[in-house]
Short mmCIF file of C-alpha atoms in Angstrom, two decimals:
data_model
loop_
_atom_site.label_atom_id
_atom_site.label_comp_id
_atom_site.label_asym_id
_atom_site.label_seq_id
_atom_site.Cartn_x
_atom_site.Cartn_y
_atom_site.Cartn_z
CA MET J 1 36.33 20.92 -82.31
CA PHE J 2 34.74 22.35 -79.17
CA ALA J 3 34.56 25.90 -80.58
CA ARG J 4 32.82 24.63 -83.70
CA LEU J 5 30.43 22.61 -81.52
CA ARG J 6 29.49 25.64 -79.38
CA LYS J 7 28.68 27.67 -82.50
CA SER J 8 26.46 25.01 -84.04
CA ARG J 9 22.70 25.13 -84.22
CA GLY J 10 22.51 21.90 -82.23
CA TRP J 11 24.23 23.49 -79.26
CA VAL J 12 21.72 26.36 -79.27
CA ARG J 13 18.88 23.85 -79.40
CA PHE J 14 20.42 21.91 -76.52
CA ARG J 15 20.78 25.07 -74.40
CA ARG J 16 17.09 25.85 -74.85
CA ASN J 17 16.01 22.49 -73.45
CA ARG J 18 14.80 23.24 -69.89
CA SER J 19 14.81 19.66 -68.67
CA ALA J 20 18.36 19.26 -69.96
CA ASN J 21 19.43 22.42 -68.11
CA ILE J 22 17.94 21.10 -64.85
CA ALA J 23 19.65 17.77 -65.41
CA MET J 24 22.95 19.56 -66.00
CA TRP J 25 22.58 21.35 -62.68
CA VAL J 26 21.97 18.01 -60.96
CA ILE J 27 25.02 16.50 -62.67
CA GLY J 28 27.01 19.59 -61.70
CA ALA J 29 26.07 19.08 -58.04
CA TYR J 30 27.30 15.49 -58.20
CA LEU J 31 30.50 16.63 -59.89
CA LEU J 32 31.11 19.29 -57.23
CA LEU J 33 30.65 16.65 -54.54
CA ALA J 34 33.09 14.33 -56.31
CA ALA J 35 35.59 17.18 -56.75
CA TRP J 36 35.36 18.01 -53.03
CA ILE J 37 36.03 14.39 -52.08
CA TRP J 38 38.95 14.11 -54.53
CA THR J 39 40.42 17.34 -53.14
CA THR J 40 40.19 16.25 -49.49
CA GLU J 41 41.61 12.81 -50.31
CA GLY J 42 44.52 14.42 -52.15
CA ALA J 43 45.16 16.86 -49.32
CA GLN J 44 45.10 14.03 -46.77
CA SER J 45 47.50 11.95 -48.87
CA ILE J 46 49.94 14.87 -49.19
CA GLY J 47 49.68 15.66 -45.49
CA LYS J 48 50.36 12.07 -44.47
CA ASN J 49 53.32 11.64 -46.79
CA THR J 50 54.94 14.89 -45.71
CA GLY J 51 53.81 14.91 -42.09
CA TRP J 52 52.56 18.47 -42.44
CA TRP J 53 48.91 17.97 -41.51
CA ASP J 54 46.16 15.46 -40.83
CA ILE J 55 42.60 16.45 -41.71
CA SER J 56 40.96 13.18 -40.61
CA ASP J 57 39.88 14.76 -37.31
CA ARG J 58 38.55 17.92 -38.95
CA PRO J 59 34.73 17.76 -38.77
CA LEU J 60 34.02 19.04 -42.28
CA LEU J 61 37.24 18.46 -44.21
CA GLY J 62 37.54 14.87 -43.03
CA MET J 63 33.89 13.90 -43.40
CA PHE J 64 34.26 12.09 -46.73
CA LEU J 65 37.66 10.49 -46.27
CA PRO J 66 37.55 6.74 -47.01
CA ASP J 67 38.22 5.79 -43.38
CA ARG J 68 35.46 8.06 -42.10
CA THR J 69 32.88 6.40 -44.35
CA LEU J 70 33.57 3.16 -42.44
CA GLU J 71 33.41 4.84 -39.05
CA ARG J 72 30.70 3.85 -36.59
CA VAL J 73 28.45 6.78 -35.70
CA GLY J 74 25.71 5.10 -33.66
CA PRO J 75 23.73 1.92 -32.97
CA ALA J 76 22.79 -0.43 -35.78
CA GLN J 77 19.79 0.25 -38.03
CA VAL J 78 18.74 3.67 -36.78
CA ALA J 79 15.89 5.05 -38.90
CA GLY J 80 16.49 8.16 -40.97
CA PHE J 81 14.97 11.64 -40.61
CA GLY J 82 14.71 11.15 -36.85
CA LEU J 83 11.65 8.92 -37.20
CA GLU J 84 10.66 7.17 -33.99
CA GLN J 85 11.11 3.39 -34.11
CA SER J 86 9.42 0.56 -32.25
CA VAL J 87 9.99 -0.08 -28.57
CA ARG J 88 12.05 -3.16 -29.37
CA GLU J 89 14.36 -1.23 -31.71
CA ARG J 90 14.71 1.66 -29.27
CA THR J 91 15.59 -0.84 -26.56
CA ASN J 92 18.27 -2.41 -28.74
CA HIS J 93 19.73 1.02 -29.51
CA ALA J 94 19.79 2.05 -25.86
CA ASP J 95 21.31 -1.32 -24.90
CA TRP J 96 24.13 -0.86 -27.43
CA LEU J 97 24.89 2.68 -26.28
CA VAL J 98 25.00 1.58 -22.63
CA LYS J 99 27.37 -1.24 -23.56
CA PHE J 100 29.50 1.25 -25.52
CA VAL J 101 29.92 3.37 -22.39
CA GLY J 102 30.53 0.20 -20.38
CA GLY J 103 33.38 -0.74 -22.72
CA ALA J 104 35.01 2.66 -22.13
CA LEU J 105 34.66 2.18 -18.35
CA GLN J 106 36.33 -1.22 -18.65
CA ASP J 107 39.25 0.44 -20.44
CA VAL J 108 39.50 2.81 -17.49
CA ASP J 109 39.59 -0.14 -15.09
CA ARG J 110 42.44 -1.72 -17.07
CA LEU J 111 44.70 1.31 -16.65
CA PRO J 112 47.79 0.48 -14.61
CA ALA J 113 48.37 2.47 -11.48
CA ASP J 114 51.48 4.18 -12.90
CA SER J 115 49.90 5.01 -16.26
CA LEU J 116 50.49 8.47 -17.69
CA ILE J 117 47.05 8.36 -19.31
CA THR J 118 44.24 9.60 -17.10
CA PRO J 119 40.75 8.03 -16.94
CA ALA J 120 39.31 11.24 -18.39
CA GLN J 121 41.55 10.88 -21.44
CA VAL J 122 40.42 7.28 -21.95
CA LEU J 123 36.77 8.33 -21.84
CA ALA J 124 37.46 11.20 -24.21
CA ARG J 125 38.87 8.81 -26.80
CA ALA J 126 35.68 6.74 -26.82
CA ARG J 127 33.43 8.50 -29.30
CA LEU J 128 30.93 7.99 -32.09
CA SER J 129 32.19 10.48 -34.64
CA GLU J 130 31.29 13.89 -33.14
CA ARG J 131 29.38 12.31 -30.24
CA ARG J 132 31.55 11.81 -27.17
CA ILE J 133 31.16 10.66 -23.58
CA ALA J 134 30.24 13.50 -21.23
CA ARG J 135 33.08 15.44 -19.64
CA GLU J 136 32.14 14.33 -16.16
CA PRO J 137 34.20 12.49 -13.54
CA PRO J 138 34.46 8.76 -14.25
CA GLU J 139 32.65 8.08 -10.98
CA GLN J 140 29.60 9.98 -12.21
CA ILE J 141 29.65 8.13 -15.56
CA ARG J 142 29.89 4.85 -13.68
CA ALA J 143 26.92 5.78 -11.46
CA TRP J 144 24.77 6.57 -14.49
CA HIS J 145 25.87 3.34 -16.14
CA SER J 146 24.92 1.33 -13.03
CA GLN J 147 21.47 2.96 -12.96
CA ALA J 148 20.94 2.08 -16.61
CA GLY J 149 22.00 -1.52 -15.93
CA ALA J 150 19.50 -1.83 -13.09
CA LEU J 151 16.72 -0.52 -15.32
CA PHE J 152 17.65 -3.01 -18.01
CA GLU J 153 16.95 -5.83 -15.55
CA ASN J 154 13.29 -4.75 -15.51
CA ILE J 155 13.27 -4.62 -19.30
CA ASP J 156 14.87 -8.08 -19.50
CA SER J 157 12.10 -9.55 -17.34
CA ALA J 158 9.55 -7.88 -19.60
CA ARG J 159 11.36 -9.30 -22.63
CA ARG J 160 11.12 -12.81 -21.18
CA ALA J 161 7.40 -12.28 -20.68
CA GLY J 162 7.14 -11.02 -24.24
CA ASN J 163 8.85 -14.16 -25.55
CA SER J 164 6.38 -16.29 -23.62
CA LEU J 165 3.46 -14.33 -25.04
CA SER J 166 4.87 -14.79 -28.53
CA LEU J 167 5.01 -18.54 -27.96
CA VAL J 168 1.41 -18.51 -26.75
CA ARG J 169 0.44 -16.67 -29.92
CA VAL J 170 2.19 -19.27 -32.08
CA ARG J 171 0.65 -22.23 -30.24
CA LEU J 172 -2.80 -20.65 -30.38
CA ALA J 173 -2.54 -20.16 -34.13
CA ALA J 174 -1.42 -23.81 -34.53
CA LEU J 175 -4.39 -25.12 -32.53
CA LYS J 176 -6.86 -22.98 -34.46
CA GLY J 177 -5.35 -24.33 -37.66
CA ARG J 178 -5.92 -27.91 -36.46
CA LEU J 179 -9.52 -27.11 -35.59
CA ALA J 180 -10.08 -25.78 -39.09
CA GLU J 181 -8.89 -29.13 -40.53
CA ALA J 182 -11.57 -31.21 -38.81
CA SER J 183 -14.07 -31.03 -41.67
CA ARG J 184 -11.70 -32.30 -44.37
CA PHE J 185 -11.58 -35.93 -43.14
CA GLU J 186 -14.00 -38.52 -44.51
CA SER J 187 -16.38 -40.18 -42.05
CA ASP J 188 -15.08 -43.69 -42.87
CA ASP J 189 -11.38 -42.76 -42.73
CA ALA J 190 -10.47 -44.35 -39.37
CA THR J 191 -6.71 -43.94 -39.88
CA GLY J 192 -7.07 -40.25 -40.71
CA ALA J 193 -9.35 -39.73 -37.69
CA ARG J 194 -6.83 -41.28 -35.30
CA SER J 195 -4.01 -39.24 -36.83
CA TYR J 196 -6.06 -36.04 -36.55
CA ARG J 197 -6.90 -36.71 -32.88
CA THR J 198 -3.20 -37.18 -32.12
CA LEU J 199 -2.25 -33.95 -33.87
CA LEU J 200 -5.06 -32.06 -32.15
CA LEU J 201 -4.01 -33.44 -28.77
CA ASN J 202 -0.39 -32.38 -29.34
CA ALA J 203 -1.46 -28.87 -30.36
CA ALA J 204 -3.71 -28.52 -27.30
CA GLU J 205 -0.93 -29.76 -24.97
CA ASP J 206 1.57 -27.33 -26.51
CA LEU J 207 -0.86 -24.46 -25.97
CA GLN J 208 -1.50 -25.55 -22.38
CA PHE J 209 2.18 -25.63 -21.50
CA ALA J 210 2.82 -22.29 -23.26
CA VAL J 211 -0.01 -20.59 -21.33
CA GLU J 212 1.15 -22.07 -18.02
CA ASP J 213 4.68 -20.78 -18.62
CA ALA J 214 3.40 -17.33 -19.65
CA VAL J 215 1.23 -17.01 -16.53
CA LYS J 216 4.36 -17.52 -14.40
CA VAL J 217 6.37 -14.68 -15.99
CA VAL J 218 3.76 -12.00 -16.76
CA ALA J 219 3.07 -9.32 -14.18
CA ALA J 220 0.36 -9.87 -11.58
CA ASP J 221 -1.80 -7.11 -13.08
CA ASP J 222 -1.59 -8.45 -16.66
CA PRO J 223 -4.93 -9.80 -17.98
CA LEU J 224 -3.35 -13.11 -18.92
CA SER J 225 -2.32 -13.80 -15.32
CA ALA J 226 -5.97 -14.27 -14.28
CA ILE J 227 -6.99 -16.65 -17.08
CA GLU J 228 -8.56 -19.93 -16.00
CA LEU J 229 -6.49 -22.95 -17.07
CA ASP J 230 -8.99 -25.69 -16.21
CA PRO J 231 -10.82 -25.59 -19.60
CA ILE J 232 -7.70 -26.36 -21.66
CA ARG J 233 -6.52 -28.95 -19.12
CA SER J 234 -9.88 -30.69 -19.24
CA ALA J 235 -9.80 -30.65 -23.04
CA VAL J 236 -6.37 -32.26 -23.04
CA ASP J 237 -7.55 -34.97 -20.61
CA ASP J 238 -10.69 -35.64 -22.65
CA LEU J 239 -8.73 -35.96 -25.87
CA SER J 240 -6.28 -38.34 -24.17
CA ASP J 241 -9.11 -40.59 -22.91
CA ALA J 242 -11.21 -40.40 -26.08
CA PRO J 243 -11.96 -43.69 -27.93
CA PRO J 244 -9.82 -44.44 -31.01
CA ASP J 245 -12.78 -44.27 -33.38
CA LEU J 246 -13.81 -40.76 -32.28
CA SER J 247 -14.68 -38.62 -35.29
CA PRO J 248 -12.63 -35.49 -36.06
CA GLU J 249 -15.72 -33.27 -35.55
CA ALA J 250 -16.30 -34.75 -32.09
CA ALA J 251 -12.62 -34.37 -31.19
CA ALA J 252 -12.63 -30.75 -32.29
CA ALA J 253 -15.80 -30.12 -30.25
CA MET J 254 -13.89 -31.01 -27.06
CA VAL J 255 -11.71 -27.90 -27.42
CA PRO J 256 -13.30 -24.93 -25.59
CA ARG J 257 -13.84 -22.31 -28.31
CA GLU J 258 -14.96 -19.57 -25.94
CA TRP J 259 -11.85 -20.09 -23.84
CA LEU J 260 -9.70 -19.69 -26.96
CA LYS J 261 -11.41 -16.39 -27.72
CA GLU J 262 -10.82 -15.24 -24.16
CA LEU J 263 -7.15 -16.26 -24.39
CA GLU J 264 -6.70 -14.36 -27.64
CA ARG J 265 -8.27 -11.24 -26.12
CA ASP J 266 -6.19 -11.46 -22.93
CA ASP J 267 -3.03 -12.06 -24.96
CA LYS J 268 -3.55 -8.85 -26.94
CA GLN J 269 -4.24 -6.86 -23.78
CA SER J 270 -1.17 -8.33 -22.07
CA ALA J 271 0.99 -7.39 -25.07
CA VAL J 272 -0.17 -3.77 -24.78
CA ALA J 273 0.43 -3.80 -21.01
CA LEU J 274 3.86 -5.33 -21.57
CA GLU J 275 4.83 -2.55 -23.96
CA ARG J 276 3.82 -0.02 -21.30
CA ARG J 277 5.97 -1.85 -18.77
CA VAL J 278 8.96 -1.48 -21.08
CA GLU J 279 8.24 2.13 -22.07
CA GLN J 280 8.74 3.67 -18.63
CA PRO J 281 12.19 2.21 -17.83
CA LEU J 282 13.20 2.69 -21.46
CA LYS J 283 12.56 6.42 -21.24
CA ALA J 284 14.62 6.56 -18.07
CA ILE J 285 17.46 4.67 -19.77
CA GLU J 286 17.33 7.01 -22.76
CA GLY J 287 17.60 9.92 -20.34
CA LEU J 288 20.68 8.38 -18.73
CA VAL J 289 22.18 7.72 -22.17
CA ALA J 290 21.64 11.37 -23.04
CA GLN J 291 23.63 12.29 -19.94
CA MET J 292 26.44 9.79 -20.56
CA LEU J 293 26.58 10.41 -24.34
CA PRO J 294 25.15 13.89 -24.91
CA MET J 295 24.35 14.93 -28.42
CA PRO J 296 26.94 17.40 -29.76
CA THR J 297 25.92 21.02 -30.21
CA GLY J 298 26.89 23.82 -32.54
CA PHE J 299 28.62 23.06 -35.82
CA GLU J 300 29.61 19.54 -34.73
CA GLY J 301 26.01 18.88 -33.73
CA THR J 302 24.81 19.91 -37.20
CA LEU J 303 27.33 17.59 -38.84
CA TYR J 304 26.35 14.71 -36.56
CA LYS J 305 22.67 15.19 -37.36
CA PHE J 306 23.62 15.23 -41.03
CA ARG J 307 25.38 11.90 -40.60
CA LEU J 308 22.28 10.40 -39.01
CA SER J 309 19.82 12.02 -41.42
CA LEU J 310 19.40 8.75 -43.36
CA GLY J 311 20.06 6.45 -40.41
CA THR J 312 22.75 3.82 -39.91
CA ASP J 313 23.39 0.38 -41.38
CA ARG J 314 23.98 -2.93 -39.57
CA GLN J 315 27.49 -1.80 -38.57
CA GLY J 316 26.25 1.55 -37.27
CA ARG J 317 27.83 3.49 -40.16
CA SER J 318 26.29 6.62 -41.61
CA ILE J 319 24.13 5.81 -44.64
CA MET J 320 24.19 9.46 -45.77
CA VAL J 321 27.99 9.70 -45.78
CA ARG J 322 28.37 6.33 -47.52
CA SER J 323 25.78 7.26 -50.15
CA LEU J 324 27.47 10.56 -50.95
CA TYR J 325 30.93 9.01 -51.05
CA SER J 326 29.58 6.30 -53.36
CA ALA J 327 28.50 9.04 -55.75
CA LYS J 328 32.16 9.95 -56.16
CA ILE J 329 33.00 6.31 -56.93
CA ALA J 330 30.18 6.14 -59.48
CA ILE J 331 31.25 9.36 -61.21
CA GLN J 332 34.88 8.24 -61.20
CA VAL J 333 34.05 4.87 -62.76
CA GLY J 334 31.58 6.35 -65.25
CA ALA J 335 33.84 9.18 -66.37
CA ILE J 336 37.03 7.14 -66.81
CA VAL J 337 35.30 4.20 -68.49
CA ALA J 338 33.23 6.41 -70.80
CA LEU J 339 36.18 8.64 -71.73
CA VAL J 340 38.59 5.78 -72.46
CA SER J 341 35.94 3.76 -74.30
CA VAL J 342 34.84 6.69 -76.47
CA ILE J 343 38.40 7.71 -77.37
CA PHE J 344 39.50 4.14 -78.09
CA GLY J 345 36.31 3.21 -79.95
CA ALA J 346 36.21 6.45 -81.95
CA THR J 347 39.85 6.07 -82.95
CA LEU J 348 39.44 2.47 -84.08
CA GLY J 349 36.14 3.15 -85.81
CA SER J 350 37.45 6.21 -87.66
CA ALA J 351 40.63 4.47 -88.75
CA ALA J 352 38.73 1.38 -89.91
CA ALA J 353 36.26 3.38 -92.01
CA PHE J 354 38.77 5.90 -93.39
CA TYR J 355 41.61 3.53 -94.29
CA GLY J 356 39.52 0.45 -95.10
CA GLY J 357 41.26 -2.71 -96.25
CA TRP J 358 42.80 -5.03 -93.71
CA ILE J 359 42.43 -2.43 -90.91
CA ASP J 360 38.67 -2.34 -91.43
CA HIS J 361 38.47 -6.14 -91.55
CA ALA J 362 40.53 -6.50 -88.36
CA VAL J 363 38.43 -4.00 -86.42
CA ILE J 364 35.16 -5.58 -87.61
CA TRP J 365 36.41 -9.04 -86.64
CA LEU J 366 37.49 -7.81 -83.21
CA TYR J 367 34.25 -6.12 -82.18
CA SER J 368 32.13 -8.84 -83.82
CA SER J 369 33.93 -11.50 -81.77
CA LEU J 370 33.50 -9.58 -78.52
CA SER J 371 29.87 -8.77 -79.31
CA SER J 372 29.06 -12.46 -79.74
CA LEU J 373 29.66 -13.04 -76.02
CA PRO J 374 27.07 -11.99 -73.40
CA GLN J 375 28.32 -8.74 -71.92
CA LEU J 376 27.69 -9.64 -68.29
CA VAL J 377 29.51 -12.96 -68.68
CA LEU J 378 32.42 -11.24 -70.41
CA LEU J 379 32.63 -8.62 -67.66
CA ALA J 380 32.61 -11.37 -65.03
CA VAL J 381 35.41 -13.27 -66.78
CA LEU J 382 37.52 -10.13 -67.11
CA SER J 383 36.96 -9.35 -63.42
CA PHE J 384 38.01 -12.88 -62.45
CA MET J 385 41.36 -12.30 -64.15
CA PHE J 386 42.43 -9.97 -61.32
CA ILE J 387 41.46 -12.26 -58.41
CA GLY J 388 44.56 -12.93 -56.33
CA SER J 389 46.51 -10.06 -57.88
CA PRO J 390 47.69 -6.92 -56.04
CA PHE J 391 45.01 -4.95 -57.93
CA GLU J 392 42.09 -7.12 -56.78
CA LYS J 393 40.81 -4.64 -54.19
CA THR J 394 41.34 -1.55 -56.35
CA LEU J 395 39.22 -0.03 -59.10
CA LEU J 396 41.61 -1.23 -61.82
CA PRO J 397 39.71 -4.52 -62.47
CA VAL J 398 36.50 -2.55 -62.95
CA TYR J 399 38.17 -0.11 -65.35
CA ALA J 400 39.79 -2.90 -67.35
CA ALA J 401 36.64 -5.01 -67.58
CA PHE J 402 34.46 -2.10 -68.70
CA CYS J 403 36.91 -0.41 -71.07
CA LEU J 404 37.60 -3.69 -72.89
CA THR J 405 33.92 -4.11 -73.68
CA PHE J 406 32.30 -0.65 -73.76
CA TRP J 407 34.33 0.63 -76.74
CA ILE J 408 32.36 -1.54 -79.16
CA GLY J 409 29.31 0.75 -79.32
CA PRO J 410 31.21 3.97 -80.11
CA CYS J 411 33.39 2.10 -82.60
CA ARG J 412 30.40 0.91 -84.63
CA VAL J 413 28.64 4.28 -84.57
CA ILE J 414 31.73 6.32 -85.47
CA ARG J 415 32.72 3.87 -88.20
CA GLY J 416 29.34 4.24 -89.85
CA GLU J 417 29.49 8.03 -89.66
CA VAL J 418 33.03 8.22 -91.06
CA LEU J 419 32.02 5.97 -93.98
CA LYS J 420 29.52 8.66 -94.88
CA ILE J 421 31.75 11.68 -94.18
CA ARG J 422 34.72 10.48 -96.23
CA GLN J 423 32.55 10.64 -99.37
CA LEU J 424 31.61 14.31 -98.83
CA GLU J 425 33.09 17.12 -100.92
CA TYR J 426 35.33 18.70 -98.30
CA ALA J 427 36.98 15.36 -97.50
CA GLN J 428 37.51 14.68 -101.20
CA ALA J 429 38.89 18.21 -101.67
CA ALA J 430 41.35 17.78 -98.81
CA THR J 431 42.58 14.56 -100.42
CA ALA J 432 42.90 16.24 -103.83
CA ILE J 433 44.93 19.10 -102.39
CA GLY J 434 47.42 16.58 -101.08
CA PHE J 435 46.99 16.61 -97.30
CA ASP J 436 48.25 13.55 -95.48
CA ARG J 437 45.60 10.99 -94.62
CA PRO J 438 46.24 11.15 -90.84
CA TYR J 439 45.86 14.96 -91.04
CA ILE J 440 42.57 14.66 -92.91
CA LEU J 441 41.31 12.11 -90.40
CA LEU J 442 42.23 14.18 -87.35
CA ARG J 443 41.48 17.65 -88.75
CA HIS J 444 38.43 17.15 -90.94
CA ILE J 445 36.82 13.76 -90.27
CA MET J 446 36.85 13.17 -86.51
CA PRO J 447 35.78 16.73 -85.50
CA ASN J 448 32.55 16.17 -87.45
CA THR J 449 31.79 13.11 -85.32
CA ALA J 450 32.09 15.06 -82.04
CA HIS J 451 28.32 15.07 -81.49
CA LEU J 452 28.27 11.29 -81.61
CA MET J 453 31.17 11.14 -79.18
CA PHE J 454 29.27 13.29 -76.67
CA ILE J 455 26.13 11.20 -77.04
CA ASN J 456 28.04 7.94 -76.61
CA PHE J 457 29.96 9.36 -73.65
CA SER J 458 26.69 10.12 -71.88
CA LEU J 459 25.25 6.68 -72.67
CA LEU J 460 28.39 4.84 -71.61
CA PHE J 461 28.59 6.88 -68.42
CA ILE J 462 25.17 5.54 -67.45
CA GLY J 463 26.04 2.01 -68.51
CA ALA J 464 29.26 1.99 -66.51
CA ILE J 465 27.50 3.11 -63.33
CA LYS J 466 24.79 0.47 -63.63
CA SER J 467 27.25 -2.26 -64.58
CA GLU J 468 29.49 -1.41 -61.61
CA VAL J 469 26.52 -1.73 -59.25
CA ILE J 470 25.55 -5.09 -60.78
CA LEU J 471 29.07 -6.52 -60.70
CA THR J 472 29.67 -5.30 -57.15
CA PHE J 473 26.35 -6.76 -56.04
CA LEU J 474 27.46 -10.10 -57.50
CA GLY J 475 30.80 -9.85 -55.68
CA LEU J 476 32.87 -9.27 -58.83
CA GLY J 477 33.29 -5.50 -58.73
CA ILE J 478 34.51 -3.30 -55.90
CA LYS J 479 35.55 -5.45 -52.95
CA GLU J 480 36.12 -2.88 -50.19
CA GLY J 481 35.11 0.64 -49.25
CA SER J 482 31.85 2.29 -50.18
CA SER J 483 29.82 2.08 -53.35
CA TRP J 484 26.15 1.83 -54.19
CA GLY J 485 26.65 -1.79 -55.22
CA ILE J 486 28.24 -2.66 -51.86
CA MET J 487 25.45 -0.86 -50.01
CA ILE J 488 22.74 -2.74 -51.91
CA SER J 489 24.56 -6.04 -51.35
CA GLN J 490 25.00 -5.41 -47.61
CA SER J 491 21.36 -4.37 -47.19
CA GLN J 492 19.96 -7.83 -47.98
CA PRO J 493 19.68 -8.94 -44.28
CA GLU J 494 18.26 -5.52 -43.40
CA VAL J 495 15.49 -5.78 -46.00
CA VAL J 496 14.46 -9.15 -44.53
CA ASN J 497 13.98 -7.38 -41.19
CA GLY J 498 11.99 -4.54 -42.76
CA PHE J 499 14.80 -1.95 -42.71
CA PHE J 500 14.94 -0.25 -46.12
CA TRP J 501 16.97 2.89 -45.44
CA GLN J 502 20.30 1.68 -46.86
CA ILE J 503 18.96 0.10 -50.05
CA GLY J 504 16.56 3.00 -50.48
CA ALA J 505 19.30 5.63 -50.15
CA ALA J 506 21.64 3.86 -52.59
CA THR J 507 18.83 3.38 -55.09
CA VAL J 508 17.59 6.98 -54.91
CA PHE J 509 21.05 8.54 -55.27
CA MET J 510 21.82 6.29 -58.23
CA LEU J 511 18.39 6.94 -59.78
CA VAL J 512 18.83 10.71 -59.66
CA LEU J 513 22.26 10.62 -61.32
CA VAL J 514 21.27 8.07 -63.98
CA LEU J 515 18.02 9.89 -64.70
CA ALA J 516 19.86 13.19 -65.13
CA PHE J 517 22.28 11.64 -67.61
CA ASN J 518 19.40 9.97 -69.44
CA VAL J 519 17.73 13.36 -69.87
CA VAL J 520 20.99 14.89 -71.09
CA SER J 521 21.55 11.98 -73.50
CA ASP J 522 18.08 12.39 -75.00
CA ALA J 523 18.61 16.14 -75.32
CA LEU J 524 21.96 15.62 -77.06
CA GLN J 525 20.41 13.18 -79.49
CA ASP J 526 17.53 15.55 -80.22
CA ALA J 527 19.94 18.44 -80.78
CA PHE J 528 22.82 16.84 -82.70
CA ASP J 529 21.82 13.49 -84.15
CA PRO J 530 20.56 14.02 -87.72
CA LYS J 531 18.09 11.16 -87.27
CA HIS J 532 16.37 13.06 -84.44
CA VAL J 533 16.65 16.62 -85.73
CA GLY J 534 13.42 17.75 -87.37
#
């Protein structure tokens, strides 16, 4: 079958398609990655069972082991490509790293006096993949940690001032919103006027208290510290003593507009000054972190930079490693599902068309019944069947759900093709000679449907990958480990906070693989499908 396919005109036409050749190279790269991961997983399994070796600590060989994809390599939500993040995010990262070192120092303090484990060994065990605590005496690490803690006290005071400024900003926006509502009340609406005056008074009081609190916590040289509070206090008193029938326009006129503009200007300047107050101690803390947790050098340093090339997720895990490992899961699911579905569907479709009779009726009834159900609902029901079973957290539910539904397409296509082929001269001649019907089916009929099998394999490969991502995103597919569906599902809180590295990486890696198979599928149809061949 394969030799005949390689000698056909369609194969030559397919080989001349440049876009298909590029897509094949891309698919080949994914396959090589998957083969590497399968090989290292197999080697690790053999080594563990026999006790001969353990490659989990090998920098390169153990990079894509399942446990290493769940390993923490740094702070949460580090941006990819080494892009510099905001001061707040850098502060959070430095804070986590300092606490990480502090946790290792606490483990040192818990060592009993007669312990055979030295403090240096305890510090050496605390690591973030290839990044380890410096090989310095514990006393030196503790001194650096204390310096970083003292600097964080300055940052904490600046953070409190920043929270107060944020509250001022919110209260100012609320008061300006109330002022903009003054013109919408009717002149004879006494109830609405009284309600508006009350709301305006509450907004002005909230702003007054927020500014008073902010003035107490900002630095003496911040612009907001010198703002005059008498205008807003007078406005609050005037609104409190105003007559009940005061019009909304008159009430709004009591609020000092120029003072609000001055407050808005001083607030912006104080925010800039506050960021400068944080920047200086933050740089010092980052320097101390670099001493306590130096970046690895040499080959390990290159691997560590590779891990951080696409940043980290909310658990501090490498997005790059998880994305690449998920490619292996996608290829594994796509290949097994497509292969089983094509073989099963082609066998049923060929037998139904060639033998006819009750076999044909049974096959038609079977795929017609399954086709009448929405595919996503059917996949969900089949996945639910394994909940609570020992196979729930394996890939078996995904394989079973997909293979029981994806065979329908190949079965229909192959059945239609065999109905046509069995009427051709060579099939009739083989029957007249006296060959057995199974021999004719396997030797003469099915080999001439090979092009349709390849096309359907490529299409089902794509469908299986996309369906796995959808089911996993809905919580019905892969439950544990790494996959593009899990990454997209776990990135929902990150997207809300404006962190798109995890969902972007999973989407791009999936897009490249699916696009490559789409190009190959189109090229196969153009080369082999008689409906597309000109």
